[in-house]
Tab-separated table of C-alpha atoms in Angstrom:
chain	number	residue	atom	x	y	z
A	1	SER	CA	0.119	0.262	0.280
A	2	ALA	CA	1.159	3.463	-0.628
A	3	SER	CA	2.460	5.906	2.319
A	4	LYS	CA	1.772	9.342	2.951
A	5	SER	CA	3.714	11.939	5.058
A	6	VAL	CA	1.906	14.266	7.234
A	7	ILE	CA	3.612	17.682	8.213
A	8	VAL	CA	2.857	18.181	11.532
A	9	TYR	CA	3.549	22.247	12.336
A	10	THR	CA	4.081	23.721	15.583
A	11	ALA	CA	3.532	27.650	16.848
A	12	PRO	CA	5.067	28.661	19.731
A	13	PRO	CA	2.426	30.168	22.342
A	14	ALA	CA	1.263	33.622	22.503
A	15	THR	CA	2.159	35.806	24.521
A	16	ILE	CA	0.822	39.756	25.664
A	17	THR	CA	3.346	42.065	27.216
A	18	GLY	CA	2.146	45.345	28.764
A	19	ALA	CA	0.687	47.093	32.245
A	20	SER	CA	-1.661	44.789	34.154
A	21	ALA	CA	-2.742	47.487	36.583
A	22	ILE	CA	-3.585	51.067	35.830
A	23	CYS	CA	-5.354	53.979	37.321
A	24	ALA	CA	-9.110	54.916	36.579
A	25	GLY	CA	-9.251	56.787	34.084
A	26	GLY	CA	-5.207	55.751	32.296
A	27	SER	CA	-4.474	53.598	29.843
A	28	ALA	CA	-2.508	51.003	29.333
A	29	THR	CA	-0.661	49.485	26.345
A	30	LEU	CA	-1.185	45.465	25.113
A	31	THR	CA	1.717	43.550	22.994
A	32	SER	CA	1.952	40.475	21.064
A	33	SER	CA	4.298	39.403	18.978
A	34	ALA	CA	6.040	36.691	15.920
A	35	GLY	CA	2.654	35.849	14.525
A	36	ALA	CA	1.926	37.149	11.132
A	37	SER	CA	-1.609	38.477	12.297
A	38	TYR	CA	-3.509	39.295	15.230
A	39	LYS	CA	-7.124	39.724	16.394
A	40	TRP	CA	-7.805	40.920	19.575
A	41	SER	CA	-10.902	40.651	21.825
A	42	THR	CA	-11.540	44.131	20.820
A	43	THR	CA	-11.556	43.477	17.345
A	44	ALA	CA	-8.173	45.461	16.485
A	45	THR	CA	-6.096	43.479	14.218
A	46	THR	CA	-3.409	44.929	15.503
A	47	ALA	CA	-0.487	43.570	17.006
A	48	GLY	CA	-0.122	46.116	20.104
A	49	ILE	CA	-3.714	48.127	21.301
A	50	THR	CA	-4.229	50.521	23.759
A	51	VAL	CA	-6.940	50.111	25.949
A	52	THR	CA	-8.539	52.573	28.865
A	53	PRO	CA	-10.933	50.109	30.911
A	54	ALA	CA	-13.170	51.645	32.997
A	55	ALA	CA	-13.275	48.323	34.837
A	56	THR	CA	-10.876	45.712	35.744
A	57	THR	CA	-10.737	43.809	32.007
A	58	THR	CA	-9.811	40.704	30.132
A	59	TYR	CA	-8.436	41.227	27.014
A	60	THR	CA	-7.433	38.542	24.757
A	61	VAL	CA	-5.507	37.844	21.166
A	62	THR	CA	-5.834	35.239	18.654
A	63	VAL	CA	-2.459	34.857	16.895
A	64	THR	CA	-2.044	33.421	13.556
A	65	TYR	CA	1.130	32.462	12.391
A	66	GLY	CA	2.855	31.920	8.832
A	67	ASN	CA	2.244	28.253	9.069
A	68	GLY	CA	-1.198	28.860	9.275
A	69	CYS	CA	-1.310	27.879	13.010
A	70	THR	CA	-3.373	29.759	15.713
A	71	ARG	CA	-2.793	30.230	19.508
A	72	THR	CA	-4.299	32.597	21.881
A	73	ALA	CA	-3.258	34.494	24.899
A	74	SER	CA	-5.281	36.701	27.507
A	75	ALA	CA	-4.207	39.336	29.903
A	76	THR	CA	-6.187	41.337	32.816
A	77	VAL	CA	-5.912	44.800	33.212
A	78	ASN	CA	-6.783	45.814	36.871
A	79	VAL	CA	-8.537	49.171	37.328
A	80	THR	CA	-7.454	50.673	40.793
A	81	PRO	CA	-10.273	53.775	41.518
A	82	THR	CA	-8.895	56.971	42.006
A	83	PRO	CA	-8.885	58.705	45.138
A	84	THR	CA	-12.485	60.550	45.908
A	85	ILE	CA	-11.785	64.155	47.221
A	86	ALA	CA	-13.883	66.613	49.400
A	87	ILE	CA	-12.479	69.849	50.545
A	88	SER	CA	-14.502	71.229	53.792
A	89	GLY	CA	-14.270	74.926	54.899
A	90	THR	CA	-15.511	78.530	54.129
A	91	THR	CA	-15.003	79.484	50.548
A	92	THR	CA	-16.361	82.980	50.530
A	93	LEU	CA	-14.763	85.613	53.182
A	94	CYS	CA	-14.590	89.354	53.717
A	95	GLN	CA	-11.421	90.929	53.097
A	96	GLY	CA	-9.153	90.215	55.922
A	97	GLN	CA	-10.619	87.078	57.183
A	98	SER	CA	-9.274	83.492	56.940
A	99	THR	CA	-10.290	80.344	56.374
A	100	THR	CA	-9.088	76.753	56.635
A	101	LEU	CA	-9.969	74.117	53.505
A	102	SER	CA	-9.643	70.664	54.488
A	103	ALA	CA	-9.193	67.750	52.303
A	104	SER	CA	-10.044	63.864	52.721
A	105	GLY	CA	-9.939	60.831	50.465
A	106	GLY	CA	-6.528	59.869	50.465
A	107	GLY	CA	-3.419	59.187	51.674
A	108	SER	CA	-1.497	62.037	51.091
A	109	TYR	CA	-2.052	65.318	50.147
A	110	GLN	CA	-0.214	68.193	48.131
A	111	TRP	CA	-1.987	71.920	47.597
A	112	SER	CA	-0.843	74.413	45.249
A	113	THR	CA	0.478	76.245	48.458
A	114	THR	CA	3.762	73.856	47.991
A	115	ALA	CA	2.054	72.421	51.798
A	116	ASN	CA	1.617	68.811	51.766
A	117	ILE	CA	-0.417	68.334	54.569
A	118	ALA	CA	-4.429	67.762	54.491
A	119	SER	CA	-5.369	70.525	55.791
A	120	ILE	CA	-4.271	74.496	54.951
A	121	THR	CA	-5.700	77.917	56.559
A	122	VAL	CA	-5.434	80.688	53.941
A	123	SER	CA	-5.797	84.391	54.102
A	124	PRO	CA	-6.512	85.724	50.435
A	125	THR	CA	-6.710	89.515	49.497
A	126	ALA	CA	-8.364	88.564	46.705
A	127	THR	CA	-10.425	85.589	45.511
A	128	GLN	CA	-8.292	82.841	44.393
A	129	THR	CA	-8.528	79.108	43.720
A	130	TYR	CA	-6.432	76.563	45.251
A	131	THR	CA	-5.737	72.553	44.219
A	132	VAL	CA	-5.187	69.769	46.179
A	133	THR	CA	-3.669	66.911	44.751
A	134	VAL	CA	-4.704	63.378	46.447
A	135	THR	CA	-2.482	59.893	46.146
A	136	GLY	CA	-4.539	57.167	47.163
A	137	VAL	CA	-4.302	53.018	46.789
A	138	GLY	CA	-1.957	51.816	44.355
A	139	GLY	CA	-0.386	55.617	43.678
A	140	CYS	CA	-3.280	56.420	42.019
A	141	THR	CA	-3.461	60.326	42.394
A	142	ALA	CA	-6.476	62.881	41.623
A	143	ALA	CA	-6.900	66.955	42.041
A	144	LEU	CA	-9.601	68.787	42.960
A	145	PRO	CA	-9.903	73.028	42.642
A	146	VAL	CA	-11.741	74.938	45.399
A	147	THR	CA	-11.948	78.941	44.971
A	148	VAL	CA	-12.041	81.265	47.646
A	149	THR	CA	-14.217	83.996	47.222
A	150	VAL	CA	-12.919	87.267	49.052
A	151	LEU	CA	-15.679	89.923	49.132
A	152	PRO	CA	-15.351	93.937	49.592
A	153	LYS	CA	-14.813	95.107	53.175
A	154	PRO	CA	-15.744	98.715	54.233
A	155	ASP	CA	-13.007	100.035	55.675
A	156	LEU	CA	-14.905	103.273	57.855
A	157	SER	CA	-13.549	106.015	59.559
A	158	VAL	CA	-15.912	109.216	61.432
A	159	SER	CA	-15.194	112.808	61.752
A	160	PRO	CA	-14.910	115.566	62.993
A	161	PRO	CA	-14.665	114.593	66.977
A	162	ALA	CA	-18.483	115.117	68.177
A	163	SER	CA	-19.033	117.119	71.227
A	164	ILE	CA	-22.101	118.966	72.613
A	165	CYS	CA	-23.261	120.997	75.453
A	166	THR	CA	-25.505	119.652	78.490
A	167	GLY	CA	-28.989	119.943	77.242
A	168	GLN	CA	-27.930	119.619	73.660
A	169	SER	CA	-28.772	117.065	70.767
A	170	LEU	CA	-26.392	115.937	67.920
A	171	ASP	CA	-27.787	113.950	64.904
A	172	LEU	CA	-24.797	110.997	64.020
A	173	ALA	CA	-26.239	111.411	60.594
A	174	SER	CA	-24.610	114.790	60.517
A	175	LEU	CA	-20.890	113.468	60.990
A	176	SER	CA	-19.148	112.937	57.978
A	177	LEU	CA	-18.137	109.131	57.565
A	178	THR	CA	-15.796	107.312	55.137
A	179	ASP	CA	-15.285	104.468	53.598
A	180	ALA	CA	-11.799	104.113	52.032
A	181	ASN	CA	-13.102	101.037	50.753
A	182	ASN	CA	-15.872	102.845	48.591
A	183	THR	CA	-18.043	99.823	48.881
A	184	GLY	CA	-21.435	101.299	48.790
A	185	ALA	CA	-22.085	100.344	52.021
A	186	THR	CA	-25.352	101.064	53.852
A	187	VAL	CA	-25.023	101.918	57.531
A	188	THR	CA	-26.804	101.734	60.798
A	189	TYR	CA	-26.341	103.593	64.360
A	190	HIS	CA	-26.256	101.480	67.681
A	191	ASP	CA	-26.031	102.395	71.704
A	192	ASN	CA	-23.397	99.189	72.246
A	193	THR	CA	-20.481	97.169	70.589
A	194	PRO	CA	-20.817	94.811	68.794
A	195	ALA	CA	-23.284	96.232	66.648
A	196	THR	CA	-26.601	93.966	66.278
A	197	PRO	CA	-30.197	95.212	65.168
A	198	VAL	CA	-31.137	94.338	69.319
A	199	ASN	CA	-29.180	97.747	69.725
A	200	GLU	CA	-30.166	99.727	66.811
A	201	LEU	CA	-31.213	103.450	67.661
A	202	THR	CA	-34.601	103.940	65.995
A	203	GLY	CA	-33.434	107.246	65.228
A	204	THR	CA	-30.121	109.515	64.382
A	205	THR	CA	-30.659	111.785	66.555
A	206	VAL	CA	-29.836	111.497	70.487
A	207	SER	CA	-29.383	113.740	73.835
A	208	PRO	CA	-26.769	111.721	76.098
A	209	GLY	CA	-26.746	113.341	79.376
A	210	THR	CA	-23.053	112.485	79.635
A	211	SER	CA	-20.380	111.694	77.556
A	212	THR	CA	-21.298	108.677	75.376
A	213	THR	CA	-20.259	106.619	72.829
A	214	TYR	CA	-22.485	105.510	70.278
A	215	TYR	CA	-21.317	103.242	67.313
A	216	VAL	CA	-22.093	102.971	63.598
A	217	LEU	CA	-21.804	99.731	61.809
A	218	ALA	CA	-21.683	100.124	57.736
A	219	THR	CA	-22.865	97.082	55.319
A	220	ALA	CA	-21.372	96.076	52.042
A	221	PRO	CA	-23.542	94.720	49.207
A	222	GLY	CA	-22.112	91.442	49.944
A	223	GLY	CA	-22.849	91.580	53.471
A	224	CYS	CA	-19.265	92.355	54.675
A	225	THR	CA	-19.229	94.544	57.855
A	226	ASP	CA	-17.389	97.118	59.343
A	227	GLU	CA	-17.894	99.284	62.216
A	228	ALA	CA	-16.827	102.653	64.030
A	229	ALA	CA	-17.061	104.323	67.367
A	230	ILE	CA	-18.665	107.786	67.442
A	231	PRO	CA	-17.465	108.786	70.858
A	232	VAL	CA	-19.645	112.360	71.988
A	233	THR	CA	-18.128	114.371	74.681
A	234	VAL	CA	-20.766	115.854	76.696
A	235	MET	CA	-19.482	119.475	77.802
A	236	GLN	CA	-20.307	121.451	80.963
A	237	ASP	CA	-21.681	125.030	80.552
A	238	GLU	CA	-17.919	126.984	81.412
A	239	LEU	CA	-18.055	130.549	80.919
A	240	THR	CA	-15.333	132.763	81.708
A	241	ALA	CA	-14.370	136.389	81.722
A	242	ARG	CA	-10.924	137.626	80.957
A	243	CYS	CA	-9.173	141.028	81.792
A	244	LYS	CA	-6.098	142.890	81.222
A	245	ASP	CA	-4.696	146.051	81.879
A	246	ILE	CA	-4.399	148.638	79.497
A	247	THR	CA	-3.623	152.310	79.212
A	248	VAL	CA	-5.325	154.759	77.636
A	249	GLU	CA	-5.152	158.648	77.086
A	250	LEU	CA	-7.592	161.014	77.043
A	251	ASN	CA	-8.759	162.828	73.362
A	252	PRO	CA	-8.157	166.504	73.045
A	253	SER	CA	-11.582	167.039	74.670
A	254	GLY	CA	-10.535	165.308	77.883
A	255	GLU	CA	-13.007	162.259	77.551
A	256	TYR	CA	-12.255	158.592	76.648
A	257	GLN	CA	-15.084	156.145	75.726
A	258	LEU	CA	-13.499	152.778	76.784
A	259	LEU	CA	-14.897	149.240	74.515
A	260	PRO	CA	-15.440	146.008	76.365
A	261	ALA	CA	-12.990	144.488	73.377
A	262	GLU	CA	-10.204	146.727	74.551
A	263	VAL	CA	-10.017	145.193	78.126
A	264	ASP	CA	-10.981	141.903	77.311
A	265	ASP	CA	-8.553	138.918	77.277
A	266	GLY	CA	-10.474	136.301	75.827
A	267	SER	CA	-13.362	135.985	77.665
A	268	ALA	CA	-15.307	132.801	76.246
A	269	PHE	CA	-18.494	130.408	76.459
A	270	ASN	CA	-17.911	126.865	75.301
A	271	CYS	CA	-21.050	126.053	74.557
A	272	GLY	CA	-22.425	129.537	72.847
A	273	SER	CA	-22.306	133.414	71.972
A	274	VAL	CA	-20.765	135.866	74.920
A	275	ASN	CA	-22.083	139.576	75.232
A	276	LEU	CA	-19.381	141.759	76.590
A	277	THR	CA	-19.877	144.981	78.449
A	278	VAL	CA	-17.133	146.849	80.987
A	279	ASN	CA	-17.844	149.657	83.824
A	280	PRO	CA	-17.109	151.694	83.772
A	281	ASP	CA	-16.804	152.912	80.474
A	282	PHE	CA	-16.352	156.369	80.258
A	283	TYR	CA	-13.157	158.809	81.495
A	284	THR	CA	-11.992	162.277	81.763
A	285	CYS	CA	-9.460	164.231	83.422
A	286	ASP	CA	-11.198	163.195	86.982
A	287	HIS	CA	-9.732	159.939	86.180
A	288	LYS	CA	-6.239	160.329	85.318
A	289	GLY	CA	-4.299	157.834	87.012
A	290	GLU	CA	-5.066	154.174	87.657
A	291	ASN	CA	-8.332	152.726	87.592
A	292	THR	CA	-10.358	149.610	88.454
A	293	TYR	CA	-12.874	148.146	85.888
A	294	VAL	CA	-15.228	145.401	85.793
A	295	LEU	CA	-15.869	143.436	82.640
A	296	ILE	CA	-18.850	141.577	82.142
A	297	ALA	CA	-19.069	138.361	79.911
A	298	SER	CA	-23.120	137.689	79.891
A	299	ALA	CA	-23.818	133.835	78.506
A	300	SER	CA	-26.488	133.015	75.641
A	301	ASN	CA	-27.860	131.109	78.378
A	302	GLY	CA	-28.019	133.967	80.709
A	303	ALA	CA	-24.899	133.058	83.278
A	304	THR	CA	-23.153	135.649	83.702
A	305	ALA	CA	-19.063	135.882	84.905
A	306	THR	CA	-16.864	139.060	85.862
A	307	CYS	CA	-13.679	139.978	86.091
A	308	THR	CA	-11.640	143.068	86.983
A	309	GLY	CA	-9.014	145.076	85.262
A	310	MET	CA	-7.005	147.873	85.409
A	311	VAL	CA	-7.401	151.157	83.301
A	312	THR	CA	-4.514	153.723	83.102
A	313	VAL	CA	-5.551	157.268	82.030
A	314	LYS	CA	-3.462	159.998	80.585
A	315	ASP	CA	-3.803	163.464	79.719
A	316	THR	CA	-3.447	163.398	75.591
A	317	PRO	CA	-0.002	165.494	74.591
A	318	ALA	CA	-1.940	167.614	71.912
A	319	ARG	CA	-4.037	169.308	74.437
A	320	LEU	CA	-2.614	172.509	75.251
A	321	ILE	CA	-1.939	174.097	78.595
A	322	GLY	CA	-1.817	177.469	79.135
A	323	ALA	CA	-0.897	180.227	82.186
A	324	ALA	CA	-3.808	181.823	84.737
A	325	TYR	CA	-4.180	184.944	82.504
A	326	GLY	CA	-4.912	183.023	78.766
A	327	PRO	CA	-5.086	184.335	75.612
A	328	PRO	CA	-4.465	186.928	73.940
A	329	PHE	CA	-1.604	187.337	76.551
A	330	GLY	CA	0.001	183.968	77.672
A	331	ARG	CA	2.289	180.996	76.950
A	332	LEU	CA	1.341	177.621	75.427
A	333	TYR	CA	2.728	174.098	76.627
A	334	ALA	CA	2.041	170.689	75.390
A	335	LEU	CA	2.447	167.603	77.893
A	336	ASN	CA	5.165	165.358	76.390
A	337	ALA	CA	4.393	161.580	75.166
A	338	ASP	CA	5.744	160.193	77.980
A	339	GLY	CA	3.806	162.418	80.348
A	340	SER	CA	7.144	163.158	82.429
A	341	GLY	CA	6.418	167.173	82.053
A	342	PHE	CA	5.309	169.845	79.787
A	343	VAL	CA	7.122	171.727	76.872
A	344	ARG	CA	6.557	175.176	75.544
A	345	THR	CA	4.988	175.467	72.339
A	346	HIS	CA	4.245	179.175	71.905
A	347	THR	CA	3.992	182.425	73.522
A	348	PHE	CA	1.198	184.934	72.764
A	349	ASP	CA	2.234	188.256	72.705
A	350	GLY	CA	-0.850	190.575	72.614
A	351	PRO	CA	-3.566	190.986	70.040
A	352	THR	CA	-1.092	190.436	67.135
A	353	GLY	CA	-0.817	187.047	68.052
A	354	LEU	CA	2.827	184.711	68.588
């Protein structure tokens, strides 16, 4: 009988190389080799494939060699979930405030501030975004940003200093308020601090019996506030008469009308106007020398105060002194300017004149 030869072809086992573990969202490249053609379970027909599985997945490749033989191989790509990050903390601040941001969900933390701890305290001067990168199981990482919004805060000042007299009233709203940050804040007035709706004044006009501090609260549109104190000094009525000594000269008629302003040395009434009178206020030759006067200060509230001073009256150099027999015969004298004596200025020799 005739014999036949049977040729038996052999093929090496199919193999797959590549990453067997990735983090969620990552990719793995799987590669087979030595075949003439390939058929993957993904339907790809190339020697290598790149896959991005959402969960752990097994991939199979069928390798066909040049002699027609086929082999199969499988590889499992394990997917490790990335950390689930949570960030807690206040994310809306007023200027000048701080907040603590705390991250959770991993084993280690790295903030965009360079801090490598779970919690950071920040004091941004303007709205700012911070990012934390968290490393979890298998070295997988995730990042999460958080934005801290900074709202404008009023910067309030009050002027001028407020003072009133006993029995007077003050409208707090008449004082000048300045917001250095121009936030467009609304204001309320209060009789205590911290300013709250409970201690808000029902009106802006106050009449304290003693020196008192009130408070003004400025609230910006975003809700940020600033508070300023308004000290109101209640002054006790104080009327003072102040005198000074003066020297006056009689006019050529031998008279002098003394005015209160001439002897006033700063008389004042701290709570209103003051009217001054002086007594005596009229002087003649009979008053030459030192004379005591009284200055009377009268306040607008009816109160009075007095002080005394000295008026020294001198004769005028311009007033002429003649001999007993007088013109048209005689001599004409003038008083020295310093009051020390007289000097003859003219002599009358008769009806013809000087």
